[in-house]
CSV table of C-alpha atoms and ligand atoms in Angstrom, one decimal:
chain,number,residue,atom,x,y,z
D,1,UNK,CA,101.1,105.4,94.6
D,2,UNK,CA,100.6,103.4,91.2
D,3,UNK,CA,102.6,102.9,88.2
D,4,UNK,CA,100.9,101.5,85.2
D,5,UNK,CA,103.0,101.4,81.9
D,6,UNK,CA,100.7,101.1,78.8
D,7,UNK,CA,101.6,97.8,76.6
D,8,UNK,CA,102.4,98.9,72.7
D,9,UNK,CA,99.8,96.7,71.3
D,10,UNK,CA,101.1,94.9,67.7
D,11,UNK,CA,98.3,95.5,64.8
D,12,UNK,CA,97.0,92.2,64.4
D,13,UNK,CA,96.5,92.9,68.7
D,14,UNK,CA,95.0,96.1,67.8
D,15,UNK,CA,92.3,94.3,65.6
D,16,UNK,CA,91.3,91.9,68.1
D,17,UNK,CA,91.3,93.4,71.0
D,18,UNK,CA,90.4,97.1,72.2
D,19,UNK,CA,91.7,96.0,75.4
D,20,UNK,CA,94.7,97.8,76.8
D,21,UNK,CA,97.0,96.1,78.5
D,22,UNK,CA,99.6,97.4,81.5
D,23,UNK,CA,102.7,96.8,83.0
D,24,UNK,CA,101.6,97.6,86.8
D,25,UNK,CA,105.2,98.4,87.1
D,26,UNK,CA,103.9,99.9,91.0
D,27,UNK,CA,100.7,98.7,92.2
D,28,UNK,CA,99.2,100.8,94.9
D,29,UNK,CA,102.2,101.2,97.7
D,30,UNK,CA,102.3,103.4,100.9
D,31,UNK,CA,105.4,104.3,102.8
D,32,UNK,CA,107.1,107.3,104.7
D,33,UNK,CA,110.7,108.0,105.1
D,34,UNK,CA,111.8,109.4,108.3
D,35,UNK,CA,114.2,112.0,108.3
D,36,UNK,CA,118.0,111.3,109.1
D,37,UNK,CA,116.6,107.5,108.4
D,38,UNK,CA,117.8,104.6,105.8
D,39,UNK,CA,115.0,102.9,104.1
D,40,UNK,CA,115.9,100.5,102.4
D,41,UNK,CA,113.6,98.5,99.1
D,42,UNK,CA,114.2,95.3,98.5
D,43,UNK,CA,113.4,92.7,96.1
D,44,UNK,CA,114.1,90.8,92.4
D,45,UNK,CA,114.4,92.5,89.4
D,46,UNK,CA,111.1,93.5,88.0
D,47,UNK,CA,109.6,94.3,91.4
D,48,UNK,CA,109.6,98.2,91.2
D,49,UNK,CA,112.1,98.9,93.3
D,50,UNK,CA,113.5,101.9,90.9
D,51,UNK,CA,110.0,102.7,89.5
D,52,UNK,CA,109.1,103.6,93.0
D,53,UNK,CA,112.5,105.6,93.1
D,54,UNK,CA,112.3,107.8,90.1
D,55,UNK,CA,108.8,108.2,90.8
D,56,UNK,CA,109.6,110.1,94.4
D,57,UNK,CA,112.0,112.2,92.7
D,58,UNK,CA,109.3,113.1,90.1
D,59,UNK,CA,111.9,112.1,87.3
D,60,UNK,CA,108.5,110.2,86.2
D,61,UNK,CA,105.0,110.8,86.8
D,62,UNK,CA,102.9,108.6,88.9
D,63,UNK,CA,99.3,107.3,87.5
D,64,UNK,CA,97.9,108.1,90.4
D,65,UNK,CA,98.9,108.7,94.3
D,66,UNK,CA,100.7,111.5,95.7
D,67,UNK,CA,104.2,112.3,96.9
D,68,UNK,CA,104.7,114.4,99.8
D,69,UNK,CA,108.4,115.9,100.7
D,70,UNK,CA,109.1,117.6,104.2
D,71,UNK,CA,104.8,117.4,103.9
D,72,UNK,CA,104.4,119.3,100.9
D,73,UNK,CA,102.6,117.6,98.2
D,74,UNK,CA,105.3,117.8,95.4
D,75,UNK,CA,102.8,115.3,93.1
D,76,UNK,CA,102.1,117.9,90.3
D,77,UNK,CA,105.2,120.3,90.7
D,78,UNK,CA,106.6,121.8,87.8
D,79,UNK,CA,108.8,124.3,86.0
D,80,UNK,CA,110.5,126.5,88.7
D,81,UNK,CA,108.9,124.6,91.6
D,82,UNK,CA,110.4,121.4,90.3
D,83,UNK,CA,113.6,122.5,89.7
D,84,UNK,CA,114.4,124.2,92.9
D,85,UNK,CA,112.9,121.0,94.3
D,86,UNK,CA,115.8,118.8,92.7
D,87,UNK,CA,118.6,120.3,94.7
D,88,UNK,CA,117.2,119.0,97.8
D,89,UNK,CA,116.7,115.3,95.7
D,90,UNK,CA,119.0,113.7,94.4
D,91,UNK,CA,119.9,110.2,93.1
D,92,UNK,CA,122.9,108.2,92.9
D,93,UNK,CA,122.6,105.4,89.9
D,94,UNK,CA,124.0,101.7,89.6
D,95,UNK,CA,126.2,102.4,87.1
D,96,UNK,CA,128.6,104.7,87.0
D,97,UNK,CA,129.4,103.7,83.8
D,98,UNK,CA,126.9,105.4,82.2
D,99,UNK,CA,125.8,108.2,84.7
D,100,UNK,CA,128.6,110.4,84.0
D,101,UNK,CA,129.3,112.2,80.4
D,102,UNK,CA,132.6,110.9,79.0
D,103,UNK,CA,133.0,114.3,77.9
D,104,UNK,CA,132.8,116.3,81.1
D,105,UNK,CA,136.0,116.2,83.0
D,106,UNK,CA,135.4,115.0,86.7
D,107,UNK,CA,135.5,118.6,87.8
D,108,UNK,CA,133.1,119.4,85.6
D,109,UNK,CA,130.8,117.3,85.9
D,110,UNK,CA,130.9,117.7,89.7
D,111,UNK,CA,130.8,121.2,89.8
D,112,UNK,CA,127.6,121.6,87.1
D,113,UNK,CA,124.8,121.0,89.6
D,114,UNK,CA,126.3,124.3,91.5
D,115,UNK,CA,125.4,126.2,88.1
D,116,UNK,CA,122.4,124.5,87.7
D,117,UNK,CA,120.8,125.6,90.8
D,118,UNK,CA,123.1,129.1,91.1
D,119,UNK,CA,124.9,128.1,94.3
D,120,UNK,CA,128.4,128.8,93.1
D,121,UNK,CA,130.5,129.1,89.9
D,122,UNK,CA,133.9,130.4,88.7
D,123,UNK,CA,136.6,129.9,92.0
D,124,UNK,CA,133.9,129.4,94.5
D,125,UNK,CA,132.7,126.3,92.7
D,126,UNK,CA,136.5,124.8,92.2
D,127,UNK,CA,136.6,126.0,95.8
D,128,UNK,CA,133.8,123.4,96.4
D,129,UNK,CA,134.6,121.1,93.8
D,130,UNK,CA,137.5,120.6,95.4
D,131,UNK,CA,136.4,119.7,98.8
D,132,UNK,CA,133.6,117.0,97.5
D,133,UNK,CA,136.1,115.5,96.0
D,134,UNK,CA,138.9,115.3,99.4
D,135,UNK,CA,135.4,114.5,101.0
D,136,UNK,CA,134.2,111.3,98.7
D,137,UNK,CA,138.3,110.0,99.3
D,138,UNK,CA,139.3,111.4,95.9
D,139,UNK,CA,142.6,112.7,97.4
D,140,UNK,CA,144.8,114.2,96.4
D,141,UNK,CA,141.6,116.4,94.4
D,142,UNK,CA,143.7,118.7,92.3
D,143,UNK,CA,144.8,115.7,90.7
D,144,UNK,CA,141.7,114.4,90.1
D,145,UNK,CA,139.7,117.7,88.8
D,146,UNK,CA,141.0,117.3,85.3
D,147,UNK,CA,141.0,113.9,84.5
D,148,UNK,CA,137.9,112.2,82.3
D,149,UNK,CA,135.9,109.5,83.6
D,150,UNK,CA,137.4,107.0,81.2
D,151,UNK,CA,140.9,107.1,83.5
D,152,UNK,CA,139.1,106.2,86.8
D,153,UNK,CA,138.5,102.9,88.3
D,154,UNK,CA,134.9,101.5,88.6
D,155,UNK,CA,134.8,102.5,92.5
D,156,UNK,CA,136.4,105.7,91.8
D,157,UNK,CA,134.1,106.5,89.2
D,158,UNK,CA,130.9,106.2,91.7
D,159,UNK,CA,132.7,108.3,94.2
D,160,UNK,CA,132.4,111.1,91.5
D,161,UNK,CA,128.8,110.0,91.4
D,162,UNK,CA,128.3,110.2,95.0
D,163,UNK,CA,130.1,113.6,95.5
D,164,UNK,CA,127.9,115.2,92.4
D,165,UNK,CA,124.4,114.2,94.3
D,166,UNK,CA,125.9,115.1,97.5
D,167,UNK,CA,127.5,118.8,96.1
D,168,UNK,CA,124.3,120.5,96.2
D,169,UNK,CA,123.8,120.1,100.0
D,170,UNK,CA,120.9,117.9,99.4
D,171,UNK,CA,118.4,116.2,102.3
D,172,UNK,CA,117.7,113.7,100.6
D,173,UNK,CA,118.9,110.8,98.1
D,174,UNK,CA,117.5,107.9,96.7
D,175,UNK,CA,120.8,105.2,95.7
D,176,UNK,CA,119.6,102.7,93.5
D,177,UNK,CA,122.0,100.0,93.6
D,178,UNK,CA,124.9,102.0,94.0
D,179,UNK,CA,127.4,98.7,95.3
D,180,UNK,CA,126.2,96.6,92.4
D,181,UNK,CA,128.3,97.4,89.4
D,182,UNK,CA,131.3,98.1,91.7
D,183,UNK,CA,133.9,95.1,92.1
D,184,UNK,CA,133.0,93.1,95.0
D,185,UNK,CA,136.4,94.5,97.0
D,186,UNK,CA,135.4,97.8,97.2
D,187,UNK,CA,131.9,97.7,97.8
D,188,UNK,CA,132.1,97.7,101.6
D,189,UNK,CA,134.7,100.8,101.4
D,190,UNK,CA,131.4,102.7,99.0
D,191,UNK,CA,128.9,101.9,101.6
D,192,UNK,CA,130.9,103.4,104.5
D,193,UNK,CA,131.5,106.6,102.9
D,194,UNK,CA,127.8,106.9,102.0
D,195,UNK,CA,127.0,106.3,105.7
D,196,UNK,CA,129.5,109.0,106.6
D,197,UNK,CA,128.0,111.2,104.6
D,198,UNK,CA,124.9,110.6,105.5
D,199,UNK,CA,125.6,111.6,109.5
D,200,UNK,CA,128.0,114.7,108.3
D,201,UNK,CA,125.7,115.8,105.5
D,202,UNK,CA,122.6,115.0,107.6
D,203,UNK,CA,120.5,112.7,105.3
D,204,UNK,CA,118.1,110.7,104.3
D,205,UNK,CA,118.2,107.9,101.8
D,206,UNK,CA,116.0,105.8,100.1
D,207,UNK,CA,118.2,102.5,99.6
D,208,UNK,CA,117.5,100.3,96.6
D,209,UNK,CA,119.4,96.9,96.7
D,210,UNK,CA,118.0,93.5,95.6
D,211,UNK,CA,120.7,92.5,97.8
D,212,UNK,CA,118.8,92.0,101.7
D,213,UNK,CA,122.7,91.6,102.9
D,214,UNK,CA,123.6,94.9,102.1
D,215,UNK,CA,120.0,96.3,103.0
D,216,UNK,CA,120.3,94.6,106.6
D,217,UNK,CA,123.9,96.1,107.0
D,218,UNK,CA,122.6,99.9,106.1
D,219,UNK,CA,118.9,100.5,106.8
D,220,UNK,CA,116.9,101.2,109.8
D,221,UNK,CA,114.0,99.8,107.9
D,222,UNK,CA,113.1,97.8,105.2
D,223,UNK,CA,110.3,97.3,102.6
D,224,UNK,CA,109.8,93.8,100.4
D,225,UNK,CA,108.4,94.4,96.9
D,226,UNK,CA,107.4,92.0,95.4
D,227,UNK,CA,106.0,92.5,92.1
D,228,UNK,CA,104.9,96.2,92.8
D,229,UNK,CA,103.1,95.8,96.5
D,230,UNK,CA,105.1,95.9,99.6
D,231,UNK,CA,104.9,92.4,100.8
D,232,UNK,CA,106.5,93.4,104.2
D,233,UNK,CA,107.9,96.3,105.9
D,234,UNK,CA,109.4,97.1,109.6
D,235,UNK,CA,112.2,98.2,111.5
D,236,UNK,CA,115.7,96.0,110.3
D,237,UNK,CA,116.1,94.0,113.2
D,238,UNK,CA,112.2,92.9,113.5
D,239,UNK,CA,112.4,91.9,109.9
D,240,UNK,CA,115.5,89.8,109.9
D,241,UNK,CA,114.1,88.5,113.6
D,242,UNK,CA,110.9,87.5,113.0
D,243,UNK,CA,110.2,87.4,109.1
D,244,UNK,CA,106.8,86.8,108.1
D,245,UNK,CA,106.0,87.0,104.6
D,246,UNK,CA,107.1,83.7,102.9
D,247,UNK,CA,109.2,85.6,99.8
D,248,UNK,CA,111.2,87.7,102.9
D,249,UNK,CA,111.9,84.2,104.8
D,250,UNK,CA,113.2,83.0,101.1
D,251,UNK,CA,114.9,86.0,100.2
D,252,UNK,CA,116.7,86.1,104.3
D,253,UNK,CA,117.6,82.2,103.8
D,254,UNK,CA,119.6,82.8,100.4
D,255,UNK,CA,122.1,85.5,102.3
D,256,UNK,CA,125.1,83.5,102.6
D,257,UNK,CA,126.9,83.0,106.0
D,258,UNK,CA,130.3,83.1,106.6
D,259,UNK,CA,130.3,80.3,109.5
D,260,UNK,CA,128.5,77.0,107.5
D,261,UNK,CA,127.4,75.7,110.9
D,262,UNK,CA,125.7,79.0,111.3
D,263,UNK,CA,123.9,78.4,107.4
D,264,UNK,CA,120.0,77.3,108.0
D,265,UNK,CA,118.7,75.8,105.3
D,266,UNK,CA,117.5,77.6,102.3
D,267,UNK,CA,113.8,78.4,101.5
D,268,UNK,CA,114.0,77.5,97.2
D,269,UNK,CA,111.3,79.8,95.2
D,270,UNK,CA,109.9,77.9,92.9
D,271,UNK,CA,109.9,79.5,89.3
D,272,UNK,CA,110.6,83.3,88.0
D,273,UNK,CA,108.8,86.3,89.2
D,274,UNK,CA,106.0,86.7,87.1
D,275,UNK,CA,105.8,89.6,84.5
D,276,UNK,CA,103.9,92.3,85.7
D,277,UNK,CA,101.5,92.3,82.8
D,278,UNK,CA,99.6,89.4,83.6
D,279,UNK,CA,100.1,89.6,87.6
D,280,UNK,CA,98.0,86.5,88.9
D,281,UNK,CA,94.7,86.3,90.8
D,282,UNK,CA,94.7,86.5,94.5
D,283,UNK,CA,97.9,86.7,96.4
D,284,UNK,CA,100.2,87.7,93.8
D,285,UNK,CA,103.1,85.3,95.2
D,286,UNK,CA,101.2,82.2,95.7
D,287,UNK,CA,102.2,80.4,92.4
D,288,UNK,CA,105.8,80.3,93.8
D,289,UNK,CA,104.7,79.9,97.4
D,290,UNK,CA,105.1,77.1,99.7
D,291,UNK,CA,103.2,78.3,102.6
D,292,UNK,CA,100.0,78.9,100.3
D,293,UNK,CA,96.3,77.6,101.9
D,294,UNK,CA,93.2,77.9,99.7
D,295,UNK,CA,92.1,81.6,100.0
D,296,UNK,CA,95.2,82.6,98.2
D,297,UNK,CA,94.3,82.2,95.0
D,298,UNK,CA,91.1,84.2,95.6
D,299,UNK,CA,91.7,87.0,97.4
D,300,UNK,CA,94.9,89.4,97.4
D,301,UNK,CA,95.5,90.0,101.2
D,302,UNK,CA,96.3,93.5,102.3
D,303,UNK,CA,99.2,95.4,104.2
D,304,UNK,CA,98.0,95.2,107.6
D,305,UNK,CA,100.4,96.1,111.0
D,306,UNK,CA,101.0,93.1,112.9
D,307,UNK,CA,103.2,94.6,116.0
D,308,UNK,CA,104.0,98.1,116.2
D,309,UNK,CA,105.7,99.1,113.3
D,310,UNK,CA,106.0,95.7,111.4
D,311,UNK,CA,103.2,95.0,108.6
D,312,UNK,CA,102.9,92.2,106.4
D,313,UNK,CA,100.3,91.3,103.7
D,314,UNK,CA,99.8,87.5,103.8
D,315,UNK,CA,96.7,85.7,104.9
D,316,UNK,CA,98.7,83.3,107.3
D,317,UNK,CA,98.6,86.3,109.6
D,318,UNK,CA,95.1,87.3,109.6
F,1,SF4,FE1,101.8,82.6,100.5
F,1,SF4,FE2,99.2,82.8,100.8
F,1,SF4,FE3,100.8,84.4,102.2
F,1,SF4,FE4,100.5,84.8,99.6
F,1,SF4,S1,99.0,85.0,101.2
F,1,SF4,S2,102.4,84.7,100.8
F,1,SF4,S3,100.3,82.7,98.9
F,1,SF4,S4,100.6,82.1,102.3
């Protein structure tokens, strides 16, 4: 799957140049999501993590590249299709802040995906409501049913998040950074309930997190983006192990430990991702790597399986 942005050129840009330019926001990637599994995408800001997100939930449309969901091609759904599609995928955002309408009481706003796709309304959906709500720990729920988002805490507002993707009996949801914006305190307390309701609910999520902590405490496997590519990818445990790809060894040696004896030291990237306009020659990391050998400014090296299961695109694994 790709992702190219087209760059508003300025007009004295347009006059020189008939050359567009792109942000290759997601540059050719290739995963699968088990079902009943947590798949986890890490990496820095600007790396495509929620690109690739919205772009499996068709909330954008890919350049090129298809999406498959319980192996049907859902790439060029629309309309009806689409919509019916949606209650099966859902997404919870980073900020609950702004995810929920101020003016929609919690109820509300809970209960309006059951409209949406005609599964309940009138007492069945309070009947519903209501449970979601004793289920995300909003307890007692009658009390919170008629309140506005405005009177709930940061933590409690994302549990109103969580139960509105979850009300719709969905299979699927991508979470994109849902700990982030939440006070450090109760992030652990989020995560739990979204692993319970994962094995009660049955389902699958797509976990984005630039956080490889919180990845590695969640996922059964994990993908490393680095500016749009997946860098590395393979079961947890191998990949926290054995990591291969320089920018994972960096990224794993920055998770602070609570023991300092236990603290190896840490791998210091040099410099800012790049922007994903001008993404350089070759291996796309090797400005800020220190592992880098001559090819790697020449030639971009490829996802390739290294062990069952674990692949890693890096030419110090050839
Ligand atoms: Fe570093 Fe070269 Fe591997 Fe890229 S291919 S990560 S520059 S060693």
């Amino acid at each position: 799957m790709k992702k190219y942005f087209p760059v508003e050129k300025t007009f004295i840009e347009k006059l020189l140049t008939r050359q567009r330019k792109y942000v290759k926001a997601v540059d050719n990637i290739t995963f699968g999501i088990e079902r009943g599994e947590v798949f986890s995408l890490v990496g820095e800001t600007g790396s495509g993590k929620s690109t690739t997100g919205k772009l499996i939930l068709r909330l954008i449309n890919p350049t090129s590249g298809k999406i498959f969901f319980d192996g049907q091609d859902i790439t060029n759904l629309k309309g009806e299709g689409l919509r019916k599609l949606r209650r099966y995928m859902q997404i919870i955002y980073q900020d609950p802040y702004s995810s929920l309408n101020p003016r929609m009481k919690v109820g509300e706003a809970i209960g309006h995906p059951l409209e949406i796709h005609e599964i309940a309304k009138g007492d069945k959906e309070r009947e519903l409501v209501l449970n979601m709500l004793e289920k995300v720990g909003l307890s007692p729920a009658d009390e919170f049913y008629d309140i506005y988002p405005d009177q709930l805490s940061g933590g409690q507002r994302q549990r109103v998040a969580i139960a509105r993707a979850m009300i719709t009996k969905p299979e699927f949801i991508v979470a994109d950074e849902p700990v982030s914006s939440i006070d450090v305190s109760l992030r652990a307390s989020i995560l739990e309930l979204m692993m319970n309701l994962k094995e009660e609910l049955k389902l699958s999520y797509l976990f984005i997190t630039h956080d490889l902590a919180v990845a590695k405490y969640i996922s059964n496997k994990i993908a490393v983006l680095y500016l749009g590519k997946i860098v590395e990818m393979g079961p947890t445990h191998v990949l926290f192990k054995e990591p291969l790809h320089p920018y994972t060894k960096a990224l794993i040696s920055a998770i602070p430990v609570p023991t300092p004896k236990l603290k190896k030291e840490r791998i210091k990237l040099k410099g800012e991702i790049p922007s994903a306009i001008n993404i350089p020659k070759g291996c796309r990391f090797h400005p800020r790597c220190i592992e880098k050998i001559k090819i790697c400014e020449k030639r971009e090296p490829e996802l390739r399986e290294i062990k069952k299961g674990h692949y890693v695109a890096c030419h110090l694994y050839p």
